[in-house]
CSV table of C-alpha atoms and ligand atoms in Angstrom, one decimal:
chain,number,residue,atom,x,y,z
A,1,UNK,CA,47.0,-136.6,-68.6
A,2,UNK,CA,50.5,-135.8,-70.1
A,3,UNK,CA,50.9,-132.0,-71.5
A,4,UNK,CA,50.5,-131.4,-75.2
A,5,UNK,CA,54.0,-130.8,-77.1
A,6,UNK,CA,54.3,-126.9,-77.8
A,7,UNK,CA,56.0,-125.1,-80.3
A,8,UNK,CA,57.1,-122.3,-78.0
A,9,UNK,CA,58.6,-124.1,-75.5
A,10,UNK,CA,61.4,-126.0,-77.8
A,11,UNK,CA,64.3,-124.4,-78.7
A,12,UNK,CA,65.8,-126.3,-81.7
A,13,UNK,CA,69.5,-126.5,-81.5
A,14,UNK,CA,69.9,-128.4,-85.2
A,15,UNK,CA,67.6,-128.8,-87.7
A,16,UNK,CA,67.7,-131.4,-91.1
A,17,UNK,CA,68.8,-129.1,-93.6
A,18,UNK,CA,69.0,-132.1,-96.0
A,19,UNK,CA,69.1,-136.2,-97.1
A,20,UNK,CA,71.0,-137.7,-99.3
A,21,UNK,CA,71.8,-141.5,-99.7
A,22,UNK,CA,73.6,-144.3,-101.9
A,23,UNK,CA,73.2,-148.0,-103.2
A,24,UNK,CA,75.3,-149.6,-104.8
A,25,UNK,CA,74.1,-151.1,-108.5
A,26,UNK,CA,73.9,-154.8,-107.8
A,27,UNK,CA,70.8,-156.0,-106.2
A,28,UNK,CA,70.8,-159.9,-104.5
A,29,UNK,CA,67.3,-161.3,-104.3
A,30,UNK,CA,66.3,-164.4,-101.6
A,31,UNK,CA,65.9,-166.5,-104.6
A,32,UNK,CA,69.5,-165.6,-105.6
A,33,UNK,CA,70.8,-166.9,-102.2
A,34,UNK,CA,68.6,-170.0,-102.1
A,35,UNK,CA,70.5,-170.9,-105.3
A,36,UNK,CA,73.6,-171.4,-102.9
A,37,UNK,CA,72.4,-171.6,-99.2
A,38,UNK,CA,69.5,-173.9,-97.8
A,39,UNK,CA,67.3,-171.2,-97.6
A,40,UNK,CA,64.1,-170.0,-99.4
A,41,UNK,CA,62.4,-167.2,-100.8
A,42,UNK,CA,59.6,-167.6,-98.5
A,43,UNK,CA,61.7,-168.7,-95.3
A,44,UNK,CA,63.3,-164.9,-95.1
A,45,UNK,CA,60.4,-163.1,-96.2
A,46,UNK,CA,58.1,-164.4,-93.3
A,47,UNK,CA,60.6,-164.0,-90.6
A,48,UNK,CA,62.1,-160.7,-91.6
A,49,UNK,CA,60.1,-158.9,-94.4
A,50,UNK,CA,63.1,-158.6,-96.4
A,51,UNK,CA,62.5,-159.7,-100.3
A,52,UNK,CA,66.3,-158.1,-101.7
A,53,UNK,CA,69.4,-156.4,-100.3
A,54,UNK,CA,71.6,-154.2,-102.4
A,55,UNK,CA,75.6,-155.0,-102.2
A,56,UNK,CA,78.4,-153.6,-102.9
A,57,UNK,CA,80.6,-154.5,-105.8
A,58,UNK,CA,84.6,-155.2,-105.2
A,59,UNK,CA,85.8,-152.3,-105.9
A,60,UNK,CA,83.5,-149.4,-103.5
A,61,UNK,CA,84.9,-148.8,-100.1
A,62,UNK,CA,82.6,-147.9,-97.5
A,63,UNK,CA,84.0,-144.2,-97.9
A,64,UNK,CA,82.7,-144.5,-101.7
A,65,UNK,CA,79.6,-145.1,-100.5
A,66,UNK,CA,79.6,-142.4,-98.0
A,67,UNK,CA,81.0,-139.9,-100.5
A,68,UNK,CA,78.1,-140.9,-102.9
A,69,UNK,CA,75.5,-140.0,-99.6
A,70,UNK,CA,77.0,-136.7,-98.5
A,71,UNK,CA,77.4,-135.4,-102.0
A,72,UNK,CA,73.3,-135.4,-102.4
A,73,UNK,CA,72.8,-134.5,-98.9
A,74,UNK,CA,74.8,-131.2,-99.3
A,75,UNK,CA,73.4,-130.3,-102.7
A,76,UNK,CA,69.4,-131.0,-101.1
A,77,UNK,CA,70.3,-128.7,-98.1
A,78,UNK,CA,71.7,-126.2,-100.1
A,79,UNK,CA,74.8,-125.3,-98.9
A,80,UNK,CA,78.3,-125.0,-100.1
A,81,UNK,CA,80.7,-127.9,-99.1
A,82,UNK,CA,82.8,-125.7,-97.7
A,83,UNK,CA,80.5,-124.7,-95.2
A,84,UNK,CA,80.5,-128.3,-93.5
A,85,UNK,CA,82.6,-128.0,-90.5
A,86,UNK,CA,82.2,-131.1,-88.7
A,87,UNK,CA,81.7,-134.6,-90.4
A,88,UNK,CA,80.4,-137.7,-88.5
A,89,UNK,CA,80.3,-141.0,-90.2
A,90,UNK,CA,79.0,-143.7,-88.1
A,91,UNK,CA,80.4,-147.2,-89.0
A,92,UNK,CA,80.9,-150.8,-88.2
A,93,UNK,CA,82.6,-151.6,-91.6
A,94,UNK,CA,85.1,-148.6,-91.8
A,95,UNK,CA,87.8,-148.5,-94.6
A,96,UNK,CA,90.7,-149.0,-92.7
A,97,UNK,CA,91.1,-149.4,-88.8
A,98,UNK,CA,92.6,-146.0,-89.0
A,99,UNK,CA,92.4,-143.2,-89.9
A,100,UNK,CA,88.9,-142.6,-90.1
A,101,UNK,CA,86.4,-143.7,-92.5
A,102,UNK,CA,85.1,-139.6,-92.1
A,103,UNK,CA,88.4,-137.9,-92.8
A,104,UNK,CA,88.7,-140.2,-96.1
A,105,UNK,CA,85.7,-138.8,-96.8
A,106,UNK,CA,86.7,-135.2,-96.4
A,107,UNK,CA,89.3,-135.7,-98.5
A,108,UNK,CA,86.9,-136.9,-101.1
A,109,UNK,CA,84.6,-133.8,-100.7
A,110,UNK,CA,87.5,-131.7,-101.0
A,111,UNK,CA,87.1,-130.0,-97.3
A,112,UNK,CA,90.5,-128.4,-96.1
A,113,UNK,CA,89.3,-126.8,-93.3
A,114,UNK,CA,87.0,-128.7,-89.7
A,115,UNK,CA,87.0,-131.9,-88.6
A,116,UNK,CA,86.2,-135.2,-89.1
A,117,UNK,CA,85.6,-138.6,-87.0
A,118,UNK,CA,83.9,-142.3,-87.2
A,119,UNK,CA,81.2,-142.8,-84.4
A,120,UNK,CA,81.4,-147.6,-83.6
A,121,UNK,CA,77.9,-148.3,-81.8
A,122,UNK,CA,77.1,-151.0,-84.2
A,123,UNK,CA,73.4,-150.7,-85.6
A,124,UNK,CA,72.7,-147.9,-83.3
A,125,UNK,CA,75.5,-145.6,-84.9
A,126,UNK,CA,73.3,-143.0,-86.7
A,127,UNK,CA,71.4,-142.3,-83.5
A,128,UNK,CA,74.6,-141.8,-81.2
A,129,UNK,CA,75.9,-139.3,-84.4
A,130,UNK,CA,72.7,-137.3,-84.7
A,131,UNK,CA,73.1,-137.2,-80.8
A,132,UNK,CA,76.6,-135.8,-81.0
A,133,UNK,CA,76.2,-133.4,-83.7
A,134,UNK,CA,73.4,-131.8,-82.2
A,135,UNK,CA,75.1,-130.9,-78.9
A,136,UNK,CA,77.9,-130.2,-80.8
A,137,UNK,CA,76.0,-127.6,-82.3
A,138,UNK,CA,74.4,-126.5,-79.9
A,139,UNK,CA,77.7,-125.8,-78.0
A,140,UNK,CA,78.7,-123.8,-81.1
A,141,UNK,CA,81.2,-125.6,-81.8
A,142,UNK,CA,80.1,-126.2,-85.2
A,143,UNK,CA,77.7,-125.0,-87.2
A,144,UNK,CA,77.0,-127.4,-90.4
A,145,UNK,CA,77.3,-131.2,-89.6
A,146,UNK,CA,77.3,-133.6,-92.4
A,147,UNK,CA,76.1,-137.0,-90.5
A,148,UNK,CA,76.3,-140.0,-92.5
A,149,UNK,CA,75.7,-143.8,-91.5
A,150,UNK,CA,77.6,-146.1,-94.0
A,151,UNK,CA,77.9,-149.6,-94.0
A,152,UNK,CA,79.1,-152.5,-96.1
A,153,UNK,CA,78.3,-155.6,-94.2
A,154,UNK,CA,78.4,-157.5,-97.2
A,155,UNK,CA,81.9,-157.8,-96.0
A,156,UNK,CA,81.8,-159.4,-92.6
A,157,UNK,CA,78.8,-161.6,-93.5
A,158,UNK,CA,79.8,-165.6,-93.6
A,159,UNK,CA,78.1,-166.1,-96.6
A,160,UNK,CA,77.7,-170.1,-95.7
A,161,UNK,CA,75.9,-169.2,-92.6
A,162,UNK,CA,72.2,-168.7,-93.3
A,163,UNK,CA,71.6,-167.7,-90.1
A,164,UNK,CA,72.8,-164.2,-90.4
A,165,UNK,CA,74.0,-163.6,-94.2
A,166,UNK,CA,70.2,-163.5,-95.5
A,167,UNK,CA,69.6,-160.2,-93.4
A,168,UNK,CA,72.0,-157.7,-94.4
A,169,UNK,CA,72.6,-154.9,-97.4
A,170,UNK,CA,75.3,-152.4,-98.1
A,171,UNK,CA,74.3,-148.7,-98.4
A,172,UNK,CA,74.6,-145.7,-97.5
A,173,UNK,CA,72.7,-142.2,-96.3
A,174,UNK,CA,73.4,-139.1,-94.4
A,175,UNK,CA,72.0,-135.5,-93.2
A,176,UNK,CA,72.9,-132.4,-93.0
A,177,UNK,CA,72.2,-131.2,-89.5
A,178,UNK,CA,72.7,-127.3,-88.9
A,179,UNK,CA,72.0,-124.5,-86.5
A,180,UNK,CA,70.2,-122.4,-89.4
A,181,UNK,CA,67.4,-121.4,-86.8
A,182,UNK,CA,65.2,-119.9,-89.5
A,183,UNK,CA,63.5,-123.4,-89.9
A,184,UNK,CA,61.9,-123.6,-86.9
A,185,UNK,CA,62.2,-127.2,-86.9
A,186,UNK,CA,64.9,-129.6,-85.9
A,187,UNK,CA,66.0,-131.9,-83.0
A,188,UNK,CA,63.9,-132.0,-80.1
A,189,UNK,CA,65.4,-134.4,-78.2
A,190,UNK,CA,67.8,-137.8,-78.0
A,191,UNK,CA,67.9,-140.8,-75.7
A,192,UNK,CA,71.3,-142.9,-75.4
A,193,UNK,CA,71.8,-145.9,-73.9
A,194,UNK,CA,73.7,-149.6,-74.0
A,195,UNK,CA,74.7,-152.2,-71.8
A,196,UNK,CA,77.3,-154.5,-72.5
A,197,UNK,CA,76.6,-157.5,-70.3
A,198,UNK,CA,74.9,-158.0,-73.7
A,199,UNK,CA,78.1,-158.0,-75.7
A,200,UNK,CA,77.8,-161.9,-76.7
A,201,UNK,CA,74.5,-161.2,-78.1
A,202,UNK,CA,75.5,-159.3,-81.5
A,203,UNK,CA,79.4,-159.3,-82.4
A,204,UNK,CA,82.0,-159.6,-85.2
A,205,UNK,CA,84.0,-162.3,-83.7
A,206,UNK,CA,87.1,-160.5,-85.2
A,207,UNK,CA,89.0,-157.6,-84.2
A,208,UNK,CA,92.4,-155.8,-83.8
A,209,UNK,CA,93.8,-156.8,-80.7
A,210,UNK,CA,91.7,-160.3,-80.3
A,211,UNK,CA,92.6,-162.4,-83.5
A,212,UNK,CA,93.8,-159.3,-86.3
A,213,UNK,CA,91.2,-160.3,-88.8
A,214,UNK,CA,87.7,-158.9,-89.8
A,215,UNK,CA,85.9,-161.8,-89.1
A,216,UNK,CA,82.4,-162.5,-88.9
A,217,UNK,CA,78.6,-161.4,-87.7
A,218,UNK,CA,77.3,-163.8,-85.1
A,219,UNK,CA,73.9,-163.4,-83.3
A,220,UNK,CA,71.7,-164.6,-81.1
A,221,UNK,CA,68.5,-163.6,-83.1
A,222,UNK,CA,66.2,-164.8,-81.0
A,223,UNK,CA,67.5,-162.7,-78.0
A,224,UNK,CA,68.4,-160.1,-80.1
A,225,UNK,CA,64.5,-159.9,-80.9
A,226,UNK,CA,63.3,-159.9,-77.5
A,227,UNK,CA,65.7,-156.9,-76.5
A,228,UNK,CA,64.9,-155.4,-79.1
A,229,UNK,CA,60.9,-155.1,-78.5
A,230,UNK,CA,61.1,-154.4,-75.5
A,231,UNK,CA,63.9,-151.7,-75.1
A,232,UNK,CA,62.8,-149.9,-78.0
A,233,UNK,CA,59.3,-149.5,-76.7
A,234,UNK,CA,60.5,-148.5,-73.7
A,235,UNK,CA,62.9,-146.0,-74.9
A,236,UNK,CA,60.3,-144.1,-77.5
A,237,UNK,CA,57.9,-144.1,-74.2
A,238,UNK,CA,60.5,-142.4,-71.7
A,239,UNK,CA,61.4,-140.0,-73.9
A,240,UNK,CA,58.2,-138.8,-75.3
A,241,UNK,CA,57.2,-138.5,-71.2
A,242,UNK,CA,60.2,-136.4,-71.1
A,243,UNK,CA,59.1,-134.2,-73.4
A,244,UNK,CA,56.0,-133.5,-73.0
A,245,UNK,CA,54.6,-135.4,-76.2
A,246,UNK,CA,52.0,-137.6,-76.2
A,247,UNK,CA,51.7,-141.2,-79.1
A,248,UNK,CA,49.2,-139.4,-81.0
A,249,UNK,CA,51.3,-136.3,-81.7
A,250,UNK,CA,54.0,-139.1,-83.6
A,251,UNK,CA,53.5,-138.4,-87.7
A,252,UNK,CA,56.3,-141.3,-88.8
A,253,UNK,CA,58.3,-143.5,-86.8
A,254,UNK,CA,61.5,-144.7,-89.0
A,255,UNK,CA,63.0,-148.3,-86.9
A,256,UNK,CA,66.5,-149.3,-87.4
A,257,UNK,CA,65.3,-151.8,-90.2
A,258,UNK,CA,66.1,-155.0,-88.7
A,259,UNK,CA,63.3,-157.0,-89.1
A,260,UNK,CA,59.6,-156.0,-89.9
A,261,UNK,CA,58.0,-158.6,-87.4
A,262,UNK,CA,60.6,-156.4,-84.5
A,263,UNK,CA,59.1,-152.8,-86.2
A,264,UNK,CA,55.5,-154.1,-86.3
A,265,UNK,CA,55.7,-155.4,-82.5
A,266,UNK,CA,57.6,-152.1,-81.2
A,267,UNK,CA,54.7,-150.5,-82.6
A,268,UNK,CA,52.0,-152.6,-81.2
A,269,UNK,CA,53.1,-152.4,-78.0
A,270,UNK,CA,52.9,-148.7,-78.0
A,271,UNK,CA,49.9,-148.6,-79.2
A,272,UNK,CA,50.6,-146.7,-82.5
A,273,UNK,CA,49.8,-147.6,-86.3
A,274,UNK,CA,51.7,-149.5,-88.2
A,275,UNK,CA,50.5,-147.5,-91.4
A,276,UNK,CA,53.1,-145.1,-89.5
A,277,UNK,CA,55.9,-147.3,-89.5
A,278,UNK,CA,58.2,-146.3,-92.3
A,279,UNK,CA,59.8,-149.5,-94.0
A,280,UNK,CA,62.5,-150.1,-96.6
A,281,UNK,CA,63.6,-153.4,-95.4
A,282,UNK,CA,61.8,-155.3,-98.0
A,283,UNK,CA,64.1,-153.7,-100.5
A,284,UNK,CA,67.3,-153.0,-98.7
A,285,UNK,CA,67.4,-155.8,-96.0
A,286,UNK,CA,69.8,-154.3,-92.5
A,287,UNK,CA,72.0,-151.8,-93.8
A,288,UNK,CA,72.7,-151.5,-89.6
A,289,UNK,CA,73.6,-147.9,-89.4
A,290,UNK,CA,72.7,-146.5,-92.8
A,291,UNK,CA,69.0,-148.2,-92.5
A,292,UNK,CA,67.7,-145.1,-90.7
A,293,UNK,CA,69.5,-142.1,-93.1
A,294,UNK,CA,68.7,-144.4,-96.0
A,295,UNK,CA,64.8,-144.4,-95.3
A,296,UNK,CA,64.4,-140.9,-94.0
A,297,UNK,CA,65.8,-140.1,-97.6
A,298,UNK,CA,62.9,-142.2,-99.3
A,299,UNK,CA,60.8,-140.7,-97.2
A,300,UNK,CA,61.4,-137.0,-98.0
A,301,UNK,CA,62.1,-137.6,-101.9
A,302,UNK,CA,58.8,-139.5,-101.7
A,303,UNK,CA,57.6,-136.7,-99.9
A,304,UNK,CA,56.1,-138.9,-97.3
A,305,UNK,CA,57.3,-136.5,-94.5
A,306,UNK,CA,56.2,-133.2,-94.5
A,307,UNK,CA,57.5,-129.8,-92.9
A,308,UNK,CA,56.3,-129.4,-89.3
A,309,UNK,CA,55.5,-133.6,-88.4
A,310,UNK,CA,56.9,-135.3,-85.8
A,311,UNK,CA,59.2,-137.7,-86.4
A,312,UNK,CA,60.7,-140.1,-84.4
A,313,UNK,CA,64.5,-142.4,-85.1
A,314,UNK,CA,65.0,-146.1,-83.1
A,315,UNK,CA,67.3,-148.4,-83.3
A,316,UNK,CA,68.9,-151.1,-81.3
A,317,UNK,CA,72.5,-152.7,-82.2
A,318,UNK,CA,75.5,-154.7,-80.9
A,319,UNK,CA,76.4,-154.0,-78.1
A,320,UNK,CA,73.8,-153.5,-76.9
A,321,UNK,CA,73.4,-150.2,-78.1
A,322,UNK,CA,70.2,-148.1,-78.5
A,323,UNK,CA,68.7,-145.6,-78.2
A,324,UNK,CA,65.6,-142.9,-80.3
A,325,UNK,CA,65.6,-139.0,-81.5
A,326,UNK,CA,62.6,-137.4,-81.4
A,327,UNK,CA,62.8,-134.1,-84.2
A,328,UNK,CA,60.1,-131.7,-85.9
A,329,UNK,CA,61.1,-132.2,-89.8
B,401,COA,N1,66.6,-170.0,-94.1
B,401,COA,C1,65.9,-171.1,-93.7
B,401,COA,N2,65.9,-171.6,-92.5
B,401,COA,C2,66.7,-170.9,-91.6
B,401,COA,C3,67.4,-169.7,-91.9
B,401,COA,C4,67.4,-169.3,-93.3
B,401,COA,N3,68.0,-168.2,-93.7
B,401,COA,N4,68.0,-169.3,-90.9
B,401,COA,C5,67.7,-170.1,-89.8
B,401,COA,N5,66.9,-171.1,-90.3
B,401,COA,C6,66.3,-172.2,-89.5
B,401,COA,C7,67.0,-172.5,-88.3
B,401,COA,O1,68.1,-173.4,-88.6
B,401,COA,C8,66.0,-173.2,-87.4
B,401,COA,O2,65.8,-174.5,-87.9
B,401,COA,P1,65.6,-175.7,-86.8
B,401,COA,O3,64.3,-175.3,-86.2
B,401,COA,O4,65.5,-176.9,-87.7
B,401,COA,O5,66.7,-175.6,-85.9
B,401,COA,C9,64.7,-172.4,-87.8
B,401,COA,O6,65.0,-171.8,-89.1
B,401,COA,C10,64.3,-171.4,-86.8
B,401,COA,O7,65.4,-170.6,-86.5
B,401,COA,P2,65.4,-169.4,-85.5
B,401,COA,O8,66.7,-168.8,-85.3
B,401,COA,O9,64.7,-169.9,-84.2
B,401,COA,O10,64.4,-168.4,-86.2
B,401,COA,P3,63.8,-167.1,-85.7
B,401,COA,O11,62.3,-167.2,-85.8
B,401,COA,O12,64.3,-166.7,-84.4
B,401,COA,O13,64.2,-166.1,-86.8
B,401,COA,C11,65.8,-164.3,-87.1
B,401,COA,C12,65.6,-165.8,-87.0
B,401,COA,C13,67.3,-164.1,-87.2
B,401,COA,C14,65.1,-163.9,-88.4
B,401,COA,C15,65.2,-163.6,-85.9
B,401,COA,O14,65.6,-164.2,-84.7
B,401,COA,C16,65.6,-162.2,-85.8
B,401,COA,O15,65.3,-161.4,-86.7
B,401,COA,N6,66.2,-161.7,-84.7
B,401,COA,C17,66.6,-160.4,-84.6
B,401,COA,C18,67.8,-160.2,-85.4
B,401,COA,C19,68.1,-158.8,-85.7
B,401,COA,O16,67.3,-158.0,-85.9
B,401,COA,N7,69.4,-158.5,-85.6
B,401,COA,C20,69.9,-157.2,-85.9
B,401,COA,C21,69.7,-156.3,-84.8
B,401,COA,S1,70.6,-154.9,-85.2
């Protein structure tokens, strides 16, 4: 019989101080793209749960999008903007290739003083960030990190390839994680990993110093899917072992939103409800590493997650990345 979770033993290092998040105006329906690709309403629905993505219009950089995200996410946590001190923005569809799409960002915000950098694990980037921030916190070396995932696939999406270009939105979210330890609440633990025999799986088949172009998603769906059951499950199940939780202890579990048939089996398998699952996907398609900002944020201004519940982030990317936080909101 595993040990029940107690509050006593944890000693937050970084807790949520606030969410924020952005999409852009223009919304894309299923029946929108089976008026120029042989695909159907019902088709995407079934096999991914998506009904509408949100993208982009020509002129918004990822950074705009960012900007939009941290803006709300420092005015719910309360704080000034100048007391950021550390800005994260994990990205696959940066501005330029350099500098940073996070520096741009500080720029935007008006921040003279920290620093700023762009964390690449693909779908999984918002977990690796959190995982960052927090031990950068907890080493003191900042105090207020603004974490944002932003994404504009729209752009590296071969519109004539069904496969792939019905599954993907642009958007934005981000957090403000902080070592306020009044809160009582906050990270309680986060679980890396990736493996990049698996590279062929999930890629851009474009890049700087292969073919200097942007290029394209390609994927392997149907492996992708597997993996993604499987090491998911697996992860949420180590790291609740490790500390000391048990399934029934989990309020809310927010996936990477992929695809809902991939959320509804991680959840089977581990034996918890999918009335706990939190989904957005029908509305936002994969927004890769803004999916999990952008939902926590419906979540709270729903007020779907409460102070004090467990809460627990997955996601799986190229890569493979992946990897799960486990926090008290
Ligand atoms: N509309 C209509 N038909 C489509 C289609 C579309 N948008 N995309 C593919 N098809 C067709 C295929 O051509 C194939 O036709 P065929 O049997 O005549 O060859 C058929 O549908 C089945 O394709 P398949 O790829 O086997 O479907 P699937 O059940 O594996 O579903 C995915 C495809 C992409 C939805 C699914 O594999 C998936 O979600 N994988 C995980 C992807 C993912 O989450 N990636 C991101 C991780 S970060």
């Amino acid at each position: 019989m595993q040990k029940k979770y107690s509050n006593k033993r944890i000693k937050f290092s970084s807790c949520i101080l606030g969410c924020g998040s952005y999409l852009p105006k223009k919304i894309v329906t299923n029946n929108d793209l089976s008026k120029k690709i042989d695909t159907s309403d019902e088709w995407i629905k079934t096999r991914t749960g998506i009904k509408q993505r949100y993208i982009a219009s020509k002129n918004q950089l990822n950074s705009d999008l960012g900007f939009q995200a941290a803006r709300k996410a420092i005015k719910n946590s309360k704080i000034k903007i100048s007391d950021i001190d550390l800005i994260i923005v994990a990205t696959s569809t940066p501005d330029h290739t350099f500098p940073s799409t996070a520096t741009k960002i500080q720029a935007k915000l008006g921040l003279k003083k920290g620093f700023a950098f762009d964390v690449q694990a693909a779908c999984s980037g918002f977990i690796y960030a959190i995982s960052i921030a927090d031990n950068y916190i907890s080493n003191k070396q900042a105090k207020n990190v603004l974490v944002i995932g932003s994404e504009i696939f729209s752009r590296i999406l071969d519109w004539n390839d069904r496969s792939t270009c019905v599954l993907f939105g642009d958007g934005a979210g981000a957090i403000v994680l902080s070592d306020n330890k009044k809160k009582n609440s906050g990270i309680i633990s986060t679980e890396l990993y990736s493996d990049g025999r698996f590279y062929d799986l999930l890629y851009v088949n474009g890049g700087v110093s292969s073919n200097q172009k942007s290029g394209h998603v390609k994927m392997k769906g149907k492996e992708v899917f597997r993996h993604a059951v499987e090491k998911l499950s697996n992860c949420i199940e180590l790291s609740l072992k490790k500390n000391n939780l048990v399934k029934d202890q989990i309020d809310w579990i927010i996936p990477h939103q992929a695809n809902k048939r991939i959320m509804d089996m991680t959840a089977n398998k581990l034996g918890i409800p999918r009335e706990k699952i939190l989904i957005t996907i029908d509305r936002y398609a994969n927004t890769s590493s803004a999916s999990i900002p952008l939902t926590l944020d419906y979540a709270l201004s729903k007020k779907i997650i409460k102070r004090g519940q467990i809460v627990v982030l997955e996601a799986i990317g190229g890569g493979l990345t992946w990897g799960c936080s486990i926090l008290k909101y």
